[in-house]
Amino acid sequence: MKVSEVMTRDLVAVDGQVSITYGMKIMLEHGIRRLIVGDIDGIVTIRDLVYGWLQGAKLVEEVMTSDLLMVSKDIDLRQASKIMTGKGVGSLLVTEGERVIGIVTERDLIRNIKVDESVKVGDVMKVDPVVASLETSILEIAKAMRENWERHAIVVENNLPAGVISIRDVANAILTERYNHKSQEIMRSPVFRVTPDSTLETARTIMAKENLGLIPVVDARALLGSVEERDILTIISI
């Protein structure tokens, strides 16, 4: 399958001089995680905007990435996944000749490439996800995300996951001025879970179907870790 078959064609762009909060608003309204800046002068993610807001940045152009990666519409999905993991990025602009015609993201790839059934969740899971309590403020969680360069936090109650908070949830809390509220007010619950013995394909299928960027890994008594899109993409790229 080629990237042209799964890419998003309708690119959403903003001027680099707009505010970071306006950029968040546009992303949330369109249900996207990336914005084109200017006439393809750069690209910005919702994580860039939240982290920038935390650091006091005001304008989108202050946090955008101008080193853009582009691929032909004719490359296949596994080639695209190798480029993403090799460059440490979550998206690629797709070109036809010299014209940019779309964008393909790690989520597009995760939804369309199966994982070898022999790979277990325990082989790739992260054992130190960002964790919060029900009482932790959203601002504290956002700061922990930035310090650990993460896009999700797992809210724990009685040692087990009670909810998950994504960077999009944080952005929404910033826009609605609820960032001093408690995690339990915005966390997503109930929580889908897998165990270390689950196949990574099971985790991929759940994440693709439910539009999740992270799934907690548990046993009967406690949270053990997490699996994210990047972890799955790394295996797909091998």
PDB file of C-alpha atoms in Angstrom:
ATOM      1  CA  MET A   1       0.000   0.000   0.000  1.00  0.00           C
ATOM      2  CA  LYS A   2       1.277   3.469  -0.908  1.00  0.00           C
ATOM      3  CA  VAL A   3       1.256   6.553   1.305  1.00  0.00           C
ATOM      4  CA  SER A   4      -1.070   8.269  -1.167  1.00  0.00           C
ATOM      5  CA  GLU A   5      -3.762   5.751  -0.174  1.00  0.00           C
ATOM      6  CA  VAL A   6      -3.747   6.659   3.530  1.00  0.00           C
ATOM      7  CA  MET A   7      -2.521  10.265   3.665  1.00  0.00           C
ATOM      8  CA  THR A   8      -4.629  13.297   4.555  1.00  0.00           C
ATOM      9  CA  ARG A   9      -5.042  15.562   1.540  1.00  0.00           C
ATOM     10  CA  ASP A  10      -6.710  18.551   3.163  1.00  0.00           C
ATOM     11  CA  LEU A  11      -3.833  20.364   4.846  1.00  0.00           C
ATOM     12  CA  VAL A  12      -4.751  23.008   7.402  1.00  0.00           C
ATOM     13  CA  ALA A  13      -2.432  26.020   7.505  1.00  0.00           C
ATOM     14  CA  VAL A  14      -2.040  29.082   9.708  1.00  0.00           C
ATOM     15  CA  ASP A  15       0.155  32.160   9.589  1.00  0.00           C
ATOM     16  CA  GLY A  16       3.226  31.936  11.787  1.00  0.00           C
ATOM     17  CA  GLN A  17       2.230  35.169  13.504  1.00  0.00           C
ATOM     18  CA  VAL A  18      -0.933  33.745  15.051  1.00  0.00           C
ATOM     19  CA  SER A  19      -0.929  32.965  18.751  1.00  0.00           C
ATOM     20  CA  ILE A  20      -0.133  29.561  20.170  1.00  0.00           C
ATOM     21  CA  THR A  21      -3.605  29.323  21.687  1.00  0.00           C
ATOM     22  CA  TYR A  22      -5.181  30.101  18.300  1.00  0.00           C
ATOM     23  CA  GLY A  23      -3.126  27.282  16.807  1.00  0.00           C
ATOM     24  CA  MET A  24      -4.439  24.923  19.497  1.00  0.00           C
ATOM     25  CA  LYS A  25      -7.999  26.054  18.778  1.00  0.00           C
ATOM     26  CA  ILE A  26      -7.667  25.329  15.055  1.00  0.00           C
ATOM     27  CA  MET A  27      -6.175  21.882  15.716  1.00  0.00           C
ATOM     28  CA  LEU A  28      -8.921  20.897  18.128  1.00  0.00           C
ATOM     29  CA  GLU A  29     -11.661  22.202  15.839  1.00  0.00           C
ATOM     30  CA  HIS A  30     -10.304  20.188  12.896  1.00  0.00           C
ATOM     31  CA  GLY A  31      -9.401  17.100  14.933  1.00  0.00           C
ATOM     32  CA  ILE A  32      -5.780  17.172  13.772  1.00  0.00           C
ATOM     33  CA  ARG A  33      -2.391  17.047  15.477  1.00  0.00           C
ATOM     34  CA  ARG A  34      -0.344  19.051  12.975  1.00  0.00           C
ATOM     35  CA  LEU A  35      -0.621  22.425  11.274  1.00  0.00           C
ATOM     36  CA  ILE A  36       1.211  23.716   8.250  1.00  0.00           C
ATOM     37  CA  VAL A  37       2.720  27.135   8.954  1.00  0.00           C
ATOM     38  CA  GLY A  38       2.595  29.762   6.230  1.00  0.00           C
ATOM     39  CA  ASP A  39       3.236  28.636   2.667  1.00  0.00           C
ATOM     40  CA  ILE A  40       4.768  25.367   3.915  1.00  0.00           C
ATOM     41  CA  ASP A  41       7.415  27.331   5.807  1.00  0.00           C
ATOM     42  CA  GLY A  42       7.148  24.923   8.694  1.00  0.00           C
ATOM     43  CA  ILE A  43       5.018  22.479  10.599  1.00  0.00           C
ATOM     44  CA  VAL A  44       3.847  22.487  14.202  1.00  0.00           C
ATOM     45  CA  THR A  45       2.349  19.764  16.381  1.00  0.00           C
ATOM     46  CA  ILE A  46      -0.061  20.136  19.257  1.00  0.00           C
ATOM     47  CA  ARG A  47       2.764  18.996  21.524  1.00  0.00           C
ATOM     48  CA  ASP A  48       4.941  21.855  20.225  1.00  0.00           C
ATOM     49  CA  LEU A  49       2.181  24.311  21.061  1.00  0.00           C
ATOM     50  CA  VAL A  50       1.527  23.002  24.581  1.00  0.00           C
ATOM     51  CA  TYR A  51       5.234  22.849  25.404  1.00  0.00           C
ATOM     52  CA  GLY A  52       5.700  26.319  23.941  1.00  0.00           C
ATOM     53  CA  TRP A  53       2.831  27.683  26.026  1.00  0.00           C
ATOM     54  CA  LEU A  54       4.434  26.218  29.148  1.00  0.00           C
ATOM     55  CA  GLN A  55       7.720  27.924  28.278  1.00  0.00           C
ATOM     56  CA  GLY A  56       6.095  31.286  27.641  1.00  0.00           C
ATOM     57  CA  ALA A  57       6.191  31.333  23.844  1.00  0.00           C
ATOM     58  CA  LYS A  58       3.494  33.479  22.246  1.00  0.00           C
ATOM     59  CA  LEU A  59       3.479  32.806  18.491  1.00  0.00           C
ATOM     60  CA  VAL A  60       3.247  29.640  16.411  1.00  0.00           C
ATOM     61  CA  GLU A  61       6.399  30.523  14.473  1.00  0.00           C
ATOM     62  CA  GLU A  62       8.390  30.404  17.721  1.00  0.00           C
ATOM     63  CA  VAL A  63       7.790  26.678  18.118  1.00  0.00           C
ATOM     64  CA  MET A  64       7.397  25.415  14.550  1.00  0.00           C
ATOM     65  CA  THR A  65       9.825  23.033  12.858  1.00  0.00           C
ATOM     66  CA  SER A  66      11.190  24.351   9.587  1.00  0.00           C
ATOM     67  CA  ASP A  67      13.270  21.273   8.686  1.00  0.00           C
ATOM     68  CA  LEU A  68      10.526  19.490   6.761  1.00  0.00           C
ATOM     69  CA  LEU A  69      10.703  15.893   5.585  1.00  0.00           C
ATOM     70  CA  MET A  70       9.006  15.048   2.300  1.00  0.00           C
ATOM     71  CA  VAL A  71       8.393  11.757   0.511  1.00  0.00           C
ATOM     72  CA  SER A  72       6.928  10.758  -2.830  1.00  0.00           C
ATOM     73  CA  LYS A  73       3.294   9.695  -2.921  1.00  0.00           C
ATOM     74  CA  ASP A  74       4.449   6.393  -4.423  1.00  0.00           C
ATOM     75  CA  ILE A  75       6.536   5.048  -1.546  1.00  0.00           C
ATOM     76  CA  ASP A  76       4.979   2.221   0.453  1.00  0.00           C
ATOM     77  CA  LEU A  77       3.918   2.392   4.070  1.00  0.00           C
ATOM     78  CA  ARG A  78       6.839   0.386   5.438  1.00  0.00           C
ATOM     79  CA  GLN A  79       9.299   2.690   3.696  1.00  0.00           C
ATOM     80  CA  ALA A  80       7.521   5.647   5.268  1.00  0.00           C
ATOM     81  CA  SER A  81       7.680   4.004   8.701  1.00  0.00           C
ATOM     82  CA  LYS A  82      11.427   3.451   8.349  1.00  0.00           C
ATOM     83  CA  ILE A  83      11.923   7.123   7.491  1.00  0.00           C
ATOM     84  CA  MET A  84       9.794   8.285  10.428  1.00  0.00           C
ATOM     85  CA  THR A  85      11.578   6.121  12.970  1.00  0.00           C
ATOM     86  CA  GLY A  86      15.001   6.849  11.470  1.00  0.00           C
ATOM     87  CA  LYS A  87      14.439  10.604  11.662  1.00  0.00           C
ATOM     88  CA  GLY A  88      12.485  10.556  14.909  1.00  0.00           C
ATOM     89  CA  VAL A  89       9.433  12.324  13.463  1.00  0.00           C
ATOM     90  CA  GLY A  90       5.716  11.606  13.558  1.00  0.00           C
ATOM     91  CA  SER A  91       4.717  12.783  10.091  1.00  0.00           C
ATOM     92  CA  LEU A  92       5.929  13.241   6.537  1.00  0.00           C
ATOM     93  CA  LEU A  93       4.720  15.650   3.881  1.00  0.00           C
ATOM     94  CA  VAL A  94       3.729  13.829   0.704  1.00  0.00           C
ATOM     95  CA  THR A  95       4.695  15.195  -2.698  1.00  0.00           C
ATOM     96  CA  GLU A  96       3.755  14.716  -6.317  1.00  0.00           C
ATOM     97  CA  GLY A  97       6.558  16.177  -8.350  1.00  0.00           C
ATOM     98  CA  GLU A  98       7.398  19.457  -6.644  1.00  0.00           C
ATOM     99  CA  ARG A  99       3.918  19.931  -5.191  1.00  0.00           C
ATOM    100  CA  VAL A 100       2.929  18.981  -1.623  1.00  0.00           C
ATOM    101  CA  ILE A 101      -0.356  17.084  -1.849  1.00  0.00           C
ATOM    102  CA  GLY A 102      -0.834  15.706   1.657  1.00  0.00           C
ATOM    103  CA  ILE A 103       0.564  14.510   4.959  1.00  0.00           C
ATOM    104  CA  VAL A 104       0.991  11.006   6.358  1.00  0.00           C
ATOM    105  CA  THR A 105       1.304  10.461  10.111  1.00  0.00           C
ATOM    106  CA  GLU A 106       2.413   7.640  12.371  1.00  0.00           C
ATOM    107  CA  ARG A 107      -1.256   7.063  13.220  1.00  0.00           C
ATOM    108  CA  ASP A 108      -2.045   6.539   9.527  1.00  0.00           C
ATOM    109  CA  LEU A 109       0.681   3.895   9.397  1.00  0.00           C
ATOM    110  CA  ILE A 110      -0.345   2.175  12.637  1.00  0.00           C
ATOM    111  CA  ARG A 111      -3.887   1.841  11.323  1.00  0.00           C
ATOM    112  CA  ASN A 112      -2.775   0.150   8.123  1.00  0.00           C
ATOM    113  CA  ILE A 113       0.251  -2.058   8.896  1.00  0.00           C
ATOM    114  CA  LYS A 114      -0.123  -5.216  10.950  1.00  0.00           C
ATOM    115  CA  VAL A 115       2.507  -6.338  13.449  1.00  0.00           C
ATOM    116  CA  ASP A 116       4.086  -9.793  13.460  1.00  0.00           C
ATOM    117  CA  GLU A 117       2.006 -11.964  15.821  1.00  0.00           C
ATOM    118  CA  SER A 118       5.164 -13.265  17.513  1.00  0.00           C
ATOM    119  CA  VAL A 119       5.926  -9.857  19.073  1.00  0.00           C
ATOM    120  CA  LYS A 120       4.573  -9.409  22.591  1.00  0.00           C
ATOM    121  CA  VAL A 121       3.682  -6.195  24.357  1.00  0.00           C
ATOM    122  CA  GLY A 122       6.274  -7.004  27.010  1.00  0.00           C
ATOM    123  CA  ASP A 123       8.999  -6.948  24.348  1.00  0.00           C
ATOM    124  CA  VAL A 124       8.520  -3.253  23.608  1.00  0.00           C
ATOM    125  CA  MET A 125       6.547  -1.640  26.419  1.00  0.00           C
ATOM    126  CA  LYS A 126       7.840   1.425  28.216  1.00  0.00           C
ATOM    127  CA  VAL A 127       8.200   0.832  31.954  1.00  0.00           C
ATOM    128  CA  ASP A 128       8.314   4.485  33.037  1.00  0.00           C
ATOM    129  CA  PRO A 129       5.311   6.343  31.586  1.00  0.00           C
ATOM    130  CA  VAL A 130       4.229   9.661  33.053  1.00  0.00           C
ATOM    131  CA  VAL A 131       1.924   8.821  35.976  1.00  0.00           C
ATOM    132  CA  ALA A 132      -0.420  11.048  37.960  1.00  0.00           C
ATOM    133  CA  SER A 133      -2.991  10.707  40.723  1.00  0.00           C
ATOM    134  CA  LEU A 134      -6.634  11.711  40.545  1.00  0.00           C
ATOM    135  CA  GLU A 135      -5.742  14.891  42.443  1.00  0.00           C
ATOM    136  CA  THR A 136      -2.749  15.977  40.325  1.00  0.00           C
ATOM    137  CA  SER A 137      -3.366  19.283  38.560  1.00  0.00           C
ATOM    138  CA  ILE A 138      -3.438  19.364  34.773  1.00  0.00           C
ATOM    139  CA  LEU A 139      -0.668  21.969  34.826  1.00  0.00           C
ATOM    140  CA  GLU A 140       1.569  19.632  36.835  1.00  0.00           C
ATOM    141  CA  ILE A 141       0.857  16.833  34.370  1.00  0.00           C
ATOM    142  CA  ALA A 142       1.675  19.103  31.424  1.00  0.00           C
ATOM    143  CA  LYS A 143       4.998  20.024  33.003  1.00  0.00           C
ATOM    144  CA  ALA A 144       5.809  16.339  33.584  1.00  0.00           C
ATOM    145  CA  MET A 145       4.950  15.602  29.951  1.00  0.00           C
ATOM    146  CA  ARG A 146       7.341  18.320  28.788  1.00  0.00           C
ATOM    147  CA  GLU A 147      10.130  17.201  31.104  1.00  0.00           C
ATOM    148  CA  ASN A 148       9.851  13.643  29.775  1.00  0.00           C
ATOM    149  CA  TRP A 149       8.982  14.600  26.174  1.00  0.00           C
ATOM    150  CA  GLU A 150       5.757  12.595  26.335  1.00  0.00           C
ATOM    151  CA  ARG A 151       2.279  13.063  24.874  1.00  0.00           C
ATOM    152  CA  HIS A 152       0.305  11.087  27.454  1.00  0.00           C
ATOM    153  CA  ALA A 153      -0.051  10.563  31.185  1.00  0.00           C
ATOM    154  CA  ILE A 154      -1.720   7.663  32.972  1.00  0.00           C
ATOM    155  CA  VAL A 155      -3.905   8.536  35.954  1.00  0.00           C
ATOM    156  CA  VAL A 156      -3.596   5.837  38.611  1.00  0.00           C
ATOM    157  CA  GLU A 157      -5.932   4.865  41.434  1.00  0.00           C
ATOM    158  CA  ASN A 158      -5.110   1.922  43.732  1.00  0.00           C
ATOM    159  CA  ASN A 159      -2.058   1.119  41.568  1.00  0.00           C
ATOM    160  CA  LEU A 160      -4.152   0.561  38.433  1.00  0.00           C
ATOM    161  CA  PRO A 161      -4.965   2.945  35.552  1.00  0.00           C
ATOM    162  CA  ALA A 162      -8.142   4.944  36.129  1.00  0.00           C
ATOM    163  CA  GLY A 163      -7.777   7.208  33.098  1.00  0.00           C
ATOM    164  CA  VAL A 164      -5.475   8.539  30.406  1.00  0.00           C
ATOM    165  CA  ILE A 165      -4.730  12.169  29.566  1.00  0.00           C
ATOM    166  CA  SER A 166      -3.354  13.121  26.164  1.00  0.00           C
ATOM    167  CA  ILE A 167      -1.581  16.277  25.062  1.00  0.00           C
ATOM    168  CA  ARG A 168      -4.811  17.179  23.215  1.00  0.00           C
ATOM    169  CA  ASP A 169      -6.713  16.994  26.492  1.00  0.00           C
ATOM    170  CA  VAL A 170      -4.138  19.350  28.018  1.00  0.00           C
ATOM    171  CA  ALA A 171      -4.510  21.760  25.091  1.00  0.00           C
ATOM    172  CA  ASN A 172      -8.274  21.783  25.567  1.00  0.00           C
ATOM    173  CA  ALA A 173      -7.798  22.491  29.288  1.00  0.00           C
ATOM    174  CA  ILE A 174      -5.512  25.416  28.423  1.00  0.00           C
ATOM    175  CA  LEU A 175      -8.056  26.889  26.018  1.00  0.00           C
ATOM    176  CA  THR A 176     -10.869  26.566  28.540  1.00  0.00           C
ATOM    177  CA  GLU A 177      -8.642  27.854  31.371  1.00  0.00           C
ATOM    178  CA  ARG A 178      -9.008  24.639  33.377  1.00  0.00           C
ATOM    179  CA  TYR A 179      -5.299  23.852  33.599  1.00  0.00           C
ATOM    180  CA  ASN A 180      -5.372  24.254  37.399  1.00  0.00           C
ATOM    181  CA  HIS A 181      -8.152  21.694  37.695  1.00  0.00           C
ATOM    182  CA  LYS A 182      -7.578  18.075  38.733  1.00  0.00           C
ATOM    183  CA  SER A 183      -6.678  15.271  36.360  1.00  0.00           C
ATOM    184  CA  GLN A 184      -9.856  13.340  37.107  1.00  0.00           C
ATOM    185  CA  GLU A 185     -11.887  16.158  35.525  1.00  0.00           C
ATOM    186  CA  ILE A 186     -10.453  15.659  32.046  1.00  0.00           C
ATOM    187  CA  MET A 187      -9.066  12.115  31.979  1.00  0.00           C
ATOM    188  CA  ARG A 188     -10.480   9.629  29.525  1.00  0.00           C
ATOM    189  CA  SER A 189     -12.100   6.651  31.188  1.00  0.00           C
ATOM    190  CA  PRO A 190     -12.719   3.701  31.164  1.00  0.00           C
ATOM    191  CA  VAL A 191      -9.263   2.637  30.073  1.00  0.00           C
ATOM    192  CA  PHE A 192      -8.386  -0.009  27.511  1.00  0.00           C
ATOM    193  CA  ARG A 193      -5.580  -2.235  28.814  1.00  0.00           C
ATOM    194  CA  VAL A 194      -3.240  -4.984  27.661  1.00  0.00           C
ATOM    195  CA  THR A 195      -0.858  -7.301  29.520  1.00  0.00           C
ATOM    196  CA  PRO A 196       2.815  -8.021  28.788  1.00  0.00           C
ATOM    197  CA  ASP A 197       1.750 -11.347  27.257  1.00  0.00           C
ATOM    198  CA  SER A 198      -0.703  -9.735  24.844  1.00  0.00           C
ATOM    199  CA  THR A 199       0.476  -9.618  21.257  1.00  0.00           C
ATOM    200  CA  LEU A 200       1.590  -6.222  20.029  1.00  0.00           C
ATOM    201  CA  GLU A 201      -0.884  -6.728  17.188  1.00  0.00           C
ATOM    202  CA  THR A 202      -3.677  -6.817  19.783  1.00  0.00           C
ATOM    203  CA  ALA A 203      -2.481  -3.480  21.165  1.00  0.00           C
ATOM    204  CA  ARG A 204      -2.206  -2.043  17.644  1.00  0.00           C
ATOM    205  CA  THR A 205      -5.721  -3.179  16.755  1.00  0.00           C
ATOM    206  CA  ILE A 206      -7.240  -1.622  19.885  1.00  0.00           C
ATOM    207  CA  MET A 207      -5.347   1.636  19.398  1.00  0.00           C
ATOM    208  CA  ALA A 208      -6.311   1.865  15.724  1.00  0.00           C
ATOM    209  CA  LYS A 209      -9.984   1.075  16.374  1.00  0.00           C
ATOM    210  CA  GLU A 210     -10.348   3.384  19.369  1.00  0.00           C
ATOM    211  CA  ASN A 211      -8.113   6.171  18.012  1.00  0.00           C
ATOM    212  CA  LEU A 212      -5.682   5.926  20.919  1.00  0.00           C
ATOM    213  CA  GLY A 213      -2.088   7.060  21.075  1.00  0.00           C
ATOM    214  CA  LEU A 214      -1.261   5.028  24.201  1.00  0.00           C
ATOM    215  CA  ILE A 215      -2.520   1.947  25.973  1.00  0.00           C
ATOM    216  CA  PRO A 216      -1.538   1.010  29.553  1.00  0.00           C
ATOM    217  CA  VAL A 217       0.101  -2.336  30.292  1.00  0.00           C
ATOM    218  CA  VAL A 218      -1.054  -4.042  33.499  1.00  0.00           C
ATOM    219  CA  ASP A 219      -1.187  -7.242  35.469  1.00  0.00           C
ATOM    220  CA  ALA A 220      -3.918  -8.076  37.971  1.00  0.00           C
ATOM    221  CA  ARG A 221      -2.452  -5.819  40.651  1.00  0.00           C
ATOM    222  CA  ALA A 222      -0.659  -2.840  39.130  1.00  0.00           C
ATOM    223  CA  LEU A 223       0.256  -0.657  36.203  1.00  0.00           C
ATOM    224  CA  LEU A 224       3.427  -2.039  34.623  1.00  0.00           C
ATOM    225  CA  GLY A 225       4.025   0.360  31.755  1.00  0.00           C
ATOM    226  CA  SER A 226       2.600   1.545  28.452  1.00  0.00           C
ATOM    227  CA  VAL A 227       2.731   1.068  24.703  1.00  0.00           C
ATOM    228  CA  GLU A 228       2.589   4.060  22.355  1.00  0.00           C
ATOM    229  CA  GLU A 229       2.351   4.510  18.616  1.00  0.00           C
ATOM    230  CA  ARG A 230       6.082   5.132  18.318  1.00  0.00           C
ATOM    231  CA  ASP A 231       6.839   1.795  20.024  1.00  0.00           C
ATOM    232  CA  ILE A 232       4.683  -0.038  17.499  1.00  0.00           C
ATOM    233  CA  LEU A 233       6.107   1.906  14.564  1.00  0.00           C
ATOM    234  CA  THR A 234       9.622   0.930  15.622  1.00  0.00           C
ATOM    235  CA  ILE A 235       8.728  -2.763  15.368  1.00  0.00           C
ATOM    236  CA  ILE A 236       6.943  -2.252  12.035  1.00  0.00           C
ATOM    237  CA  SER A 237      10.089  -0.585  10.682  1.00  0.00           C
ATOM    238  CA  ILE A 238      12.383  -3.535  11.387  1.00  0.00           C
TER     239      ILE A 238
END
